[in-house]
């Protein structure tokens, strides 16, 4: 699966791409949609390189791309990337190879492409595809165990968890891109010990550290995607914050699942790191011998050999006060996606198994990503034991759940010996006071 675009010693004629801590070196080349900030320019597709965005609409117009790469470059410059996602692996590979060669320090095409660069500090982003449908999974066993320990300590995790990737159908309309602010949701909740619910601003606002997975080519309704083919239907990965109103969620959850507790806002990072860029960071996926082994449709040699991906993840919190002072943000947790109980390929296959058709540009949330160790929990409800053990921040403030003015920033990157480090940028969102209605 590895090719010349993954070579760790490749450098670019864009100097910032060669810094060792840069999220967007030549080996990454993630896709997003942007325009110059504060303008009424049309949004168009771009590729991140160093601290710049390569305007793909302009780059395609230079005529330097040929054949399959030119076809993909055309769609990579569109205001939404659905058509690029629909093309499939052969086209994506051709474009990545052409971009890698054109942006290379040796033998690249700086003359043609330099005018197509826009500094990342000067751009704003929008959601990178028209997301027809959004599905949020629940696939971290450490998250499931942590939450059950808090909510129903006498019960094990639900019996189905170890047999299939569980999910609910989410809301696409309220997905926004990093940098956004949103109002604390209003809702109905049953306070502990109360006999009737109350209506008011959410009192237990939380985040969930997740990855977003964009669907590449879709499948026809009634035609499930076999696990052996599932990877070909995955375009790439971004960071995702599934903001959660815990008090609203737990009151409404039974019998039909999450609704207002989840549908008010979801924030994603602007850049989609392609599956091809993630190839050097794949790992074996294991299921311990004393646990249920997957049913045949969720089992494949390839998924065993390299279904897991080692994506390092962090969640940071800064508050109105910490931004005004000198303490700076506090890191709340850190973990890796490689601990996840189910792989993205298994999620996609299970999603389609009943005949559901996925469409290019659809978004799958991985579910909260919590690791096995202390400090690896991907949500505040776990870190604070549902508010009973507040976190102490770097400036001395305490938090059981999120307060107005708080901002959560997710970060992600991949690194491995002998590989170029690649990053995801950041996924940041800020809580505004509720608009009481
Ligand atoms: Mn979630």
CSV table of C-alpha atoms and ligand atoms in Angstrom, one decimal:
chain,number,residue,atom,x,y,z
A,1,UNK,CA,0.0,0.0,0.0
A,2,UNK,CA,3.0,2.3,0.5
A,3,UNK,CA,4.4,4.2,-2.5
A,4,UNK,CA,6.8,7.0,-3.4
A,5,UNK,CA,4.4,9.6,-1.9
A,6,UNK,CA,5.0,8.2,1.6
A,7,UNK,CA,8.8,8.5,1.4
A,8,UNK,CA,9.9,10.2,4.7
A,9,UNK,CA,12.7,12.2,3.1
A,10,UNK,CA,10.6,14.0,0.5
A,11,UNK,CA,10.7,17.8,0.9
A,12,UNK,CA,8.7,20.6,-0.7
A,13,UNK,CA,9.5,23.9,-2.3
A,14,UNK,CA,7.0,25.3,0.2
A,15,UNK,CA,9.5,25.8,3.0
A,16,UNK,CA,7.0,25.6,5.9
A,17,UNK,CA,6.0,22.1,4.9
A,18,UNK,CA,9.5,20.9,5.8
A,19,UNK,CA,9.4,21.9,9.5
A,20,UNK,CA,9.5,18.7,11.6
A,21,UNK,CA,6.4,19.7,13.7
A,22,UNK,CA,4.3,20.8,10.6
A,23,UNK,CA,0.9,19.1,10.4
A,24,UNK,CA,0.9,19.3,6.6
A,25,UNK,CA,4.1,18.1,5.1
A,26,UNK,CA,4.3,16.7,1.5
A,27,UNK,CA,3.4,13.2,2.8
A,28,UNK,CA,-0.1,14.5,4.0
A,29,UNK,CA,-1.9,16.5,1.3
A,30,UNK,CA,-5.4,16.7,3.0
A,31,UNK,CA,-8.4,18.1,1.2
A,32,UNK,CA,-10.7,20.9,2.4
A,33,UNK,CA,-12.9,23.7,1.1
A,34,UNK,CA,-12.0,27.4,1.7
A,35,UNK,CA,-12.1,31.0,0.6
A,36,UNK,CA,-10.2,34.1,1.7
A,37,UNK,CA,-11.5,35.2,5.1
A,38,UNK,CA,-13.9,38.1,5.2
A,39,UNK,CA,-14.5,38.1,1.4
A,40,UNK,CA,-17.6,37.0,-0.6
A,41,UNK,CA,-15.4,34.8,-2.8
A,42,UNK,CA,-16.9,31.4,-3.8
A,43,UNK,CA,-15.8,28.6,-1.6
A,44,UNK,CA,-13.6,26.1,-3.5
A,45,UNK,CA,-11.5,23.0,-2.8
A,46,UNK,CA,-7.9,23.3,-1.6
A,47,UNK,CA,-5.1,21.1,-0.4
A,48,UNK,CA,-3.0,22.0,2.7
A,49,UNK,CA,0.7,22.2,2.2
A,50,UNK,CA,2.8,23.6,5.0
A,51,UNK,CA,1.2,26.8,6.2
A,52,UNK,CA,-0.4,27.4,2.8
A,53,UNK,CA,-3.5,26.2,0.9
A,54,UNK,CA,-3.1,25.1,-2.7
A,55,UNK,CA,-6.2,26.5,-4.5
A,56,UNK,CA,-7.2,23.4,-6.5
A,57,UNK,CA,-9.5,25.3,-8.8
A,58,UNK,CA,-6.6,27.5,-9.9
A,59,UNK,CA,-4.1,24.6,-9.9
A,60,UNK,CA,-6.3,22.6,-12.2
A,61,UNK,CA,-6.6,25.6,-14.5
A,62,UNK,CA,-2.8,25.8,-14.9
A,63,UNK,CA,-3.1,22.6,-17.0
A,64,UNK,CA,-0.2,20.8,-15.3
A,65,UNK,CA,-2.3,17.8,-14.4
A,66,UNK,CA,-2.9,15.0,-16.9
A,67,UNK,CA,-5.3,12.1,-17.4
A,68,UNK,CA,-6.9,10.7,-14.2
A,69,UNK,CA,-5.1,13.2,-12.0
A,70,UNK,CA,-6.6,16.1,-14.0
A,71,UNK,CA,-10.1,14.6,-13.7
A,72,UNK,CA,-9.6,14.4,-9.9
A,73,UNK,CA,-8.0,17.8,-9.7
A,74,UNK,CA,-11.0,19.3,-11.3
A,75,UNK,CA,-13.3,17.9,-8.7
A,76,UNK,CA,-10.9,18.7,-5.9
A,77,UNK,CA,-11.4,22.4,-6.7
A,78,UNK,CA,-15.2,22.3,-6.4
A,79,UNK,CA,-17.2,24.1,-3.7
A,80,UNK,CA,-18.0,20.7,-2.2
A,81,UNK,CA,-15.9,17.5,-2.5
A,82,UNK,CA,-18.7,15.0,-3.1
A,83,UNK,CA,-17.7,14.3,-6.7
A,84,UNK,CA,-14.1,13.9,-5.8
A,85,UNK,CA,-15.1,11.4,-3.1
A,86,UNK,CA,-17.3,9.5,-5.6
A,87,UNK,CA,-14.3,8.9,-8.0
A,88,UNK,CA,-12.6,6.2,-6.0
A,89,UNK,CA,-9.2,5.0,-5.1
A,90,UNK,CA,-7.5,5.0,-8.6
A,91,UNK,CA,-8.3,8.7,-9.2
A,92,UNK,CA,-7.4,9.8,-5.6
A,93,UNK,CA,-4.1,8.0,-6.0
A,94,UNK,CA,-3.3,9.6,-9.3
A,95,UNK,CA,-4.0,13.0,-7.9
A,96,UNK,CA,-1.9,12.5,-4.8
A,97,UNK,CA,1.0,11.3,-6.9
A,98,UNK,CA,0.7,14.3,-9.2
A,99,UNK,CA,0.5,16.7,-6.3
A,100,UNK,CA,3.4,15.1,-4.5
A,101,UNK,CA,5.6,15.4,-7.6
A,102,UNK,CA,4.5,19.0,-8.4
A,103,UNK,CA,5.1,20.2,-4.9
A,104,UNK,CA,8.5,18.5,-4.5
A,105,UNK,CA,11.6,20.5,-3.9
A,106,UNK,CA,13.4,18.5,-6.6
A,107,UNK,CA,11.7,18.5,-10.0
A,108,UNK,CA,8.5,20.1,-8.7
A,109,UNK,CA,6.5,22.7,-10.5
A,110,UNK,CA,6.9,25.8,-8.3
A,111,UNK,CA,6.6,28.2,-11.2
A,112,UNK,CA,3.1,27.0,-12.1
A,113,UNK,CA,1.8,26.4,-8.7
A,114,UNK,CA,3.2,29.2,-6.5
A,115,UNK,CA,0.5,31.7,-7.7
A,116,UNK,CA,-2.1,29.2,-6.5
A,117,UNK,CA,-1.0,29.3,-2.8
A,118,UNK,CA,-3.0,31.2,-0.2
A,119,UNK,CA,-1.7,31.5,3.4
A,120,UNK,CA,-3.8,29.4,5.8
A,121,UNK,CA,-3.9,32.4,8.2
A,122,UNK,CA,-5.9,34.3,5.5
A,123,UNK,CA,-8.6,31.7,4.9
A,124,UNK,CA,-11.9,30.5,6.3
A,125,UNK,CA,-13.4,27.1,5.8
A,126,UNK,CA,-16.8,25.5,5.3
A,127,UNK,CA,-17.9,21.9,5.6
A,128,UNK,CA,-16.0,20.0,2.9
A,129,UNK,CA,-18.9,18.1,1.4
A,130,UNK,CA,-22.7,18.3,1.2
A,131,UNK,CA,-23.2,15.8,4.0
A,132,UNK,CA,-26.4,14.0,3.0
A,133,UNK,CA,-26.5,11.8,6.1
A,134,UNK,CA,-24.5,11.6,9.3
A,135,UNK,CA,-24.2,8.5,11.5
A,136,UNK,CA,-22.6,8.5,14.9
A,137,UNK,CA,-21.1,5.2,16.1
A,138,UNK,CA,-20.3,4.0,19.7
A,139,UNK,CA,-17.3,1.8,19.2
A,140,UNK,CA,-14.8,2.4,22.1
A,141,UNK,CA,-15.2,-0.3,24.7
A,142,UNK,CA,-13.3,1.8,27.2
A,143,UNK,CA,-15.8,4.6,26.7
A,144,UNK,CA,-18.7,2.2,27.0
A,145,UNK,CA,-17.3,0.7,30.2
A,146,UNK,CA,-16.5,4.1,31.7
A,147,UNK,CA,-19.9,5.5,31.1
A,148,UNK,CA,-21.7,2.4,32.3
A,149,UNK,CA,-19.6,2.5,35.5
A,150,UNK,CA,-20.9,6.0,36.1
A,151,UNK,CA,-24.5,5.7,34.9
A,152,UNK,CA,-25.5,2.1,35.9
A,153,UNK,CA,-22.6,0.7,38.0
A,154,UNK,CA,-24.3,-2.7,38.6
A,155,UNK,CA,-24.8,-3.5,34.9
A,156,UNK,CA,-22.3,-4.6,32.3
A,157,UNK,CA,-22.1,-2.9,28.9
A,158,UNK,CA,-25.0,-3.8,26.6
A,159,UNK,CA,-24.9,-7.3,25.2
A,160,UNK,CA,-24.7,-6.2,21.6
A,161,UNK,CA,-21.6,-4.0,21.9
A,162,UNK,CA,-19.1,-6.8,21.4
A,163,UNK,CA,-21.0,-8.2,18.4
A,164,UNK,CA,-21.5,-5.2,16.2
A,165,UNK,CA,-20.6,-1.6,15.8
A,166,UNK,CA,-23.5,0.3,17.4
A,167,UNK,CA,-24.7,3.6,16.0
A,168,UNK,CA,-27.6,6.1,15.8
A,169,UNK,CA,-28.6,8.2,12.8
A,170,UNK,CA,-27.4,11.8,13.5
A,171,UNK,CA,-28.3,15.2,12.2
A,172,UNK,CA,-26.4,16.6,9.2
A,173,UNK,CA,-27.8,20.1,9.2
A,174,UNK,CA,-26.1,21.2,12.4
A,175,UNK,CA,-22.6,20.0,11.5
A,176,UNK,CA,-20.2,23.0,11.4
A,177,UNK,CA,-16.5,23.6,10.9
A,178,UNK,CA,-13.7,24.4,13.3
A,179,UNK,CA,-13.8,27.9,14.7
A,180,UNK,CA,-17.5,28.0,15.2
A,181,UNK,CA,-19.4,29.1,18.3
A,182,UNK,CA,-22.8,27.8,19.2
A,183,UNK,CA,-25.5,28.5,21.8
A,184,UNK,CA,-25.8,26.2,24.8
A,185,UNK,CA,-28.8,24.1,24.0
A,186,UNK,CA,-32.2,24.4,25.7
A,187,UNK,CA,-34.0,21.2,26.5
A,188,UNK,CA,-36.0,19.0,28.9
A,189,UNK,CA,-34.2,17.1,31.7
A,190,UNK,CA,-35.1,15.2,34.8
A,191,UNK,CA,-32.9,16.4,37.7
A,192,UNK,CA,-31.8,13.8,40.2
A,193,UNK,CA,-34.6,13.1,42.7
A,194,UNK,CA,-37.2,15.3,40.9
A,195,UNK,CA,-40.7,14.0,40.1
A,196,UNK,CA,-41.2,16.1,37.0
A,197,UNK,CA,-38.8,17.3,34.3
A,198,UNK,CA,-37.6,20.9,33.9
A,199,UNK,CA,-37.2,22.9,30.7
A,200,UNK,CA,-34.1,25.1,30.6
A,201,UNK,CA,-30.5,25.5,29.4
A,202,UNK,CA,-28.5,22.3,29.4
A,203,UNK,CA,-26.7,22.0,32.8
A,204,UNK,CA,-24.4,19.1,31.8
A,205,UNK,CA,-22.8,20.2,28.5
A,206,UNK,CA,-20.0,17.9,27.3
A,207,UNK,CA,-17.8,17.2,24.3
A,208,UNK,CA,-16.9,13.9,22.7
A,209,UNK,CA,-13.5,13.3,21.1
A,210,UNK,CA,-14.2,11.5,17.8
A,211,UNK,CA,-12.9,11.0,14.3
A,212,UNK,CA,-15.2,11.8,11.3
A,213,UNK,CA,-14.9,9.4,8.4
A,214,UNK,CA,-16.1,10.6,4.9
A,215,UNK,CA,-17.7,8.1,2.6
A,216,UNK,CA,-16.1,7.7,-0.9
A,217,UNK,CA,-18.1,5.8,-3.5
A,218,UNK,CA,-21.5,4.9,-2.2
A,219,UNK,CA,-23.5,1.7,-2.6
A,220,UNK,CA,-26.8,0.9,-4.2
A,221,UNK,CA,-29.8,0.4,-1.9
A,222,UNK,CA,-30.2,-3.3,-1.1
A,223,UNK,CA,-26.5,-4.0,-2.0
A,224,UNK,CA,-24.4,-4.3,1.1
A,225,UNK,CA,-20.7,-3.6,1.0
A,226,UNK,CA,-18.6,-6.7,1.9
A,227,UNK,CA,-15.8,-6.1,4.5
A,228,UNK,CA,-13.2,-7.0,1.8
A,229,UNK,CA,-14.4,-4.0,-0.3
A,230,UNK,CA,-15.2,-1.6,2.6
A,231,UNK,CA,-11.8,0.3,2.5
A,232,UNK,CA,-12.5,1.3,-1.1
A,233,UNK,CA,-15.6,3.2,0.1
A,234,UNK,CA,-13.6,5.3,2.7
A,235,UNK,CA,-12.3,8.6,1.5
A,236,UNK,CA,-10.6,10.1,4.5
A,237,UNK,CA,-10.7,11.2,8.1
A,238,UNK,CA,-11.1,14.4,10.1
A,239,UNK,CA,-11.4,15.3,13.8
A,240,UNK,CA,-15.0,15.5,15.1
A,241,UNK,CA,-16.5,16.9,18.3
A,242,UNK,CA,-19.9,15.4,19.0
A,243,UNK,CA,-21.1,18.0,21.6
A,244,UNK,CA,-23.4,16.3,24.0
A,245,UNK,CA,-26.0,17.6,26.4
A,246,UNK,CA,-25.9,14.8,29.0
A,247,UNK,CA,-28.9,15.9,31.2
A,248,UNK,CA,-31.1,16.1,28.1
A,249,UNK,CA,-29.6,12.9,26.6
A,250,UNK,CA,-30.1,10.7,29.6
A,251,UNK,CA,-33.8,11.8,30.1
A,252,UNK,CA,-34.7,11.3,26.4
A,253,UNK,CA,-32.5,8.3,25.6
A,254,UNK,CA,-34.9,5.4,26.3
A,255,UNK,CA,-36.6,4.0,24.2
A,256,UNK,CA,-35.5,5.5,20.8
A,257,UNK,CA,-32.0,6.9,21.5
A,258,UNK,CA,-30.3,10.3,21.3
A,259,UNK,CA,-32.3,13.3,19.9
A,260,UNK,CA,-32.0,16.8,21.3
A,261,UNK,CA,-29.0,15.8,23.5
A,262,UNK,CA,-27.0,15.4,20.3
A,263,UNK,CA,-28.5,17.3,17.4
A,264,UNK,CA,-27.8,20.9,18.3
A,265,UNK,CA,-24.2,21.0,17.0
A,266,UNK,CA,-21.3,18.8,15.7
A,267,UNK,CA,-17.9,20.4,14.9
A,268,UNK,CA,-15.4,18.9,12.4
A,269,UNK,CA,-11.9,20.0,11.5
A,270,UNK,CA,-11.6,21.5,8.0
A,271,UNK,CA,-9.0,19.1,6.5
A,272,UNK,CA,-9.7,15.6,5.5
A,273,UNK,CA,-6.6,13.4,5.7
A,274,UNK,CA,-7.0,10.7,3.0
A,275,UNK,CA,-6.8,7.0,3.7
A,276,UNK,CA,-3.8,6.8,1.5
A,277,UNK,CA,-1.9,9.4,3.7
A,278,UNK,CA,-2.8,7.2,6.7
A,279,UNK,CA,-1.4,4.0,5.2
A,280,UNK,CA,2.0,4.1,7.1
A,281,UNK,CA,0.1,4.2,10.4
A,282,UNK,CA,-2.0,1.1,10.0
A,283,UNK,CA,-1.8,-1.7,12.6
A,284,UNK,CA,-3.1,-5.1,13.2
A,285,UNK,CA,-6.6,-5.2,14.6
A,286,UNK,CA,-7.0,-7.8,17.4
A,287,UNK,CA,-9.9,-9.3,19.4
A,288,UNK,CA,-8.8,-11.0,22.6
A,289,UNK,CA,-9.3,-14.8,22.5
A,290,UNK,CA,-11.6,-14.7,25.5
A,291,UNK,CA,-14.0,-12.2,23.9
A,292,UNK,CA,-16.7,-12.8,21.2
A,293,UNK,CA,-15.1,-13.1,17.8
A,294,UNK,CA,-16.8,-11.2,15.0
A,295,UNK,CA,-19.5,-12.8,12.9
A,296,UNK,CA,-18.3,-13.8,9.4
A,297,UNK,CA,-19.5,-10.6,7.6
A,298,UNK,CA,-17.4,-8.5,10.0
A,299,UNK,CA,-14.3,-10.7,9.6
A,300,UNK,CA,-11.5,-10.5,7.1
A,301,UNK,CA,-7.8,-11.2,6.9
A,302,UNK,CA,-7.1,-7.7,5.7
A,303,UNK,CA,-9.0,-6.2,8.5
A,304,UNK,CA,-7.1,-8.3,11.0
A,305,UNK,CA,-3.8,-7.4,9.4
A,306,UNK,CA,-4.2,-3.6,9.2
A,307,UNK,CA,-7.7,-2.6,10.2
A,308,UNK,CA,-6.5,-0.3,13.1
A,309,UNK,CA,-5.0,3.1,12.6
A,310,UNK,CA,-2.7,4.7,15.2
A,311,UNK,CA,-4.0,8.3,15.2
A,312,UNK,CA,-2.8,10.2,18.4
A,313,UNK,CA,-5.5,12.4,19.8
A,314,UNK,CA,-5.8,15.2,22.4
A,315,UNK,CA,-8.5,17.3,23.8
A,316,UNK,CA,-7.7,20.8,25.2
A,317,UNK,CA,-9.9,23.3,27.2
A,318,UNK,CA,-9.6,27.0,27.5
A,319,UNK,CA,-12.0,29.2,29.3
A,320,UNK,CA,-13.0,32.9,29.2
A,321,UNK,CA,-10.7,33.5,32.2
A,322,UNK,CA,-7.8,31.4,30.9
A,323,UNK,CA,-7.8,33.3,27.7
A,324,UNK,CA,-7.6,36.6,29.6
A,325,UNK,CA,-4.8,35.3,32.0
A,326,UNK,CA,-1.5,33.7,31.4
A,327,UNK,CA,-2.2,30.0,32.3
A,328,UNK,CA,-3.2,29.0,28.8
A,329,UNK,CA,-5.3,26.0,27.8
A,330,UNK,CA,-5.3,22.7,29.8
A,331,UNK,CA,-4.9,19.4,28.1
A,332,UNK,CA,-7.8,17.2,29.3
A,333,UNK,CA,-6.9,13.9,27.7
A,334,UNK,CA,-4.8,12.1,25.2
A,335,UNK,CA,-5.2,8.7,23.6
A,336,UNK,CA,-5.0,6.8,20.2
A,337,UNK,CA,-7.6,5.6,17.8
A,338,UNK,CA,-5.8,2.2,17.6
A,339,UNK,CA,-7.6,1.0,20.7
A,340,UNK,CA,-11.0,1.2,19.1
A,341,UNK,CA,-13.1,-2.0,19.4
A,342,UNK,CA,-14.3,-1.8,15.7
A,343,UNK,CA,-12.6,-0.5,12.6
A,344,UNK,CA,-13.9,2.1,10.1
A,345,UNK,CA,-14.2,-0.7,7.6
A,346,UNK,CA,-16.4,-2.8,10.0
A,347,UNK,CA,-18.5,0.3,10.7
A,348,UNK,CA,-19.2,0.9,7.0
A,349,UNK,CA,-19.9,-2.8,6.3
A,350,UNK,CA,-22.3,-3.1,9.2
A,351,UNK,CA,-24.0,0.2,8.2
A,352,UNK,CA,-24.8,-1.2,4.7
A,353,UNK,CA,-25.5,-4.8,5.8
A,354,UNK,CA,-29.3,-4.3,6.0
A,355,UNK,CA,-29.4,-2.7,2.6
A,356,UNK,CA,-28.9,1.0,3.6
A,357,UNK,CA,-27.3,3.0,0.8
A,358,UNK,CA,-24.4,5.3,1.7
A,359,UNK,CA,-23.7,8.2,-0.5
A,360,UNK,CA,-20.5,10.0,-1.4
A,361,UNK,CA,-19.8,12.7,1.1
A,362,UNK,CA,-21.8,11.1,4.0
A,363,UNK,CA,-20.1,11.3,7.3
A,364,UNK,CA,-19.6,8.6,9.9
A,365,UNK,CA,-18.6,9.5,13.5
A,366,UNK,CA,-16.3,7.0,15.1
A,367,UNK,CA,-18.0,7.3,18.5
A,368,UNK,CA,-16.1,8.7,21.5
A,369,UNK,CA,-12.5,7.6,21.5
A,370,UNK,CA,-11.3,6.6,25.0
A,371,UNK,CA,-8.2,4.6,25.6
A,372,UNK,CA,-7.6,2.0,28.4
A,373,UNK,CA,-5.4,4.2,30.7
A,374,UNK,CA,-6.0,7.0,33.1
A,375,UNK,CA,-6.3,10.4,31.3
A,376,UNK,CA,-7.3,8.6,28.1
A,377,UNK,CA,-11.1,9.3,28.3
A,378,UNK,CA,-12.6,11.2,25.4
A,379,UNK,CA,-15.5,13.0,27.3
A,380,UNK,CA,-15.9,15.1,30.4
A,381,UNK,CA,-18.6,12.7,31.8
A,382,UNK,CA,-15.8,10.1,32.1
A,383,UNK,CA,-13.0,12.4,33.2
A,384,UNK,CA,-15.1,14.0,36.0
A,385,UNK,CA,-17.3,11.0,37.0
A,386,UNK,CA,-20.4,12.9,35.8
A,387,UNK,CA,-19.2,16.1,37.5
A,388,UNK,CA,-18.6,14.5,40.9
A,389,UNK,CA,-14.8,14.9,40.6
A,390,UNK,CA,-14.2,18.2,38.8
A,391,UNK,CA,-11.1,18.8,36.7
A,392,UNK,CA,-8.7,21.4,38.0
A,393,UNK,CA,-7.5,23.5,35.1
A,394,UNK,CA,-4.0,25.1,34.7
A,395,UNK,CA,-5.3,28.5,36.1
A,396,UNK,CA,-7.0,26.8,39.1
A,397,UNK,CA,-10.5,26.9,37.8
A,398,UNK,CA,-12.6,23.8,38.2
A,399,UNK,CA,-14.9,22.1,35.7
A,400,UNK,CA,-17.4,19.3,36.1
A,401,UNK,CA,-19.0,20.1,32.7
A,402,UNK,CA,-18.6,22.9,30.2
A,403,UNK,CA,-19.4,26.5,31.1
A,404,UNK,CA,-20.3,29.4,28.8
A,405,UNK,CA,-17.2,30.9,27.2
A,406,UNK,CA,-15.4,27.5,27.3
A,407,UNK,CA,-13.7,26.4,24.1
A,408,UNK,CA,-12.7,22.8,23.3
A,409,UNK,CA,-9.9,22.1,20.9
A,410,UNK,CA,-9.2,18.6,19.5
A,411,UNK,CA,-5.9,17.8,17.9
A,412,UNK,CA,-4.7,14.7,16.1
A,413,UNK,CA,-1.5,13.5,14.4
A,414,UNK,CA,0.2,10.3,13.3
A,415,UNK,CA,3.9,9.5,13.9
A,416,UNK,CA,5.9,6.3,13.6
A,417,UNK,CA,9.6,5.5,13.4
A,418,UNK,CA,10.9,6.0,9.9
A,419,UNK,CA,7.8,7.8,8.8
A,420,UNK,CA,7.0,11.5,8.2
A,421,UNK,CA,4.7,12.8,10.9
A,422,UNK,CA,1.4,14.1,9.6
A,423,UNK,CA,-1.3,16.0,11.4
A,424,UNK,CA,-5.0,16.9,11.3
A,425,UNK,CA,-4.8,20.6,12.3
A,426,UNK,CA,-7.4,21.4,14.9
A,427,UNK,CA,-11.1,21.2,15.6
A,428,UNK,CA,-12.2,24.0,17.9
A,429,UNK,CA,-15.6,25.2,19.1
A,430,UNK,CA,-16.8,27.7,21.7
A,431,UNK,CA,-19.9,27.6,23.9
A,432,UNK,CA,-22.1,30.7,24.0
A,433,UNK,CA,-24.8,31.4,26.6
A,434,UNK,CA,-28.2,29.8,25.9
A,435,UNK,CA,-30.8,31.8,24.1
A,436,UNK,CA,-33.7,31.2,26.5
A,437,UNK,CA,-36.9,30.3,24.7
B,1,LIG,MN1,-20.8,10.5,19.9
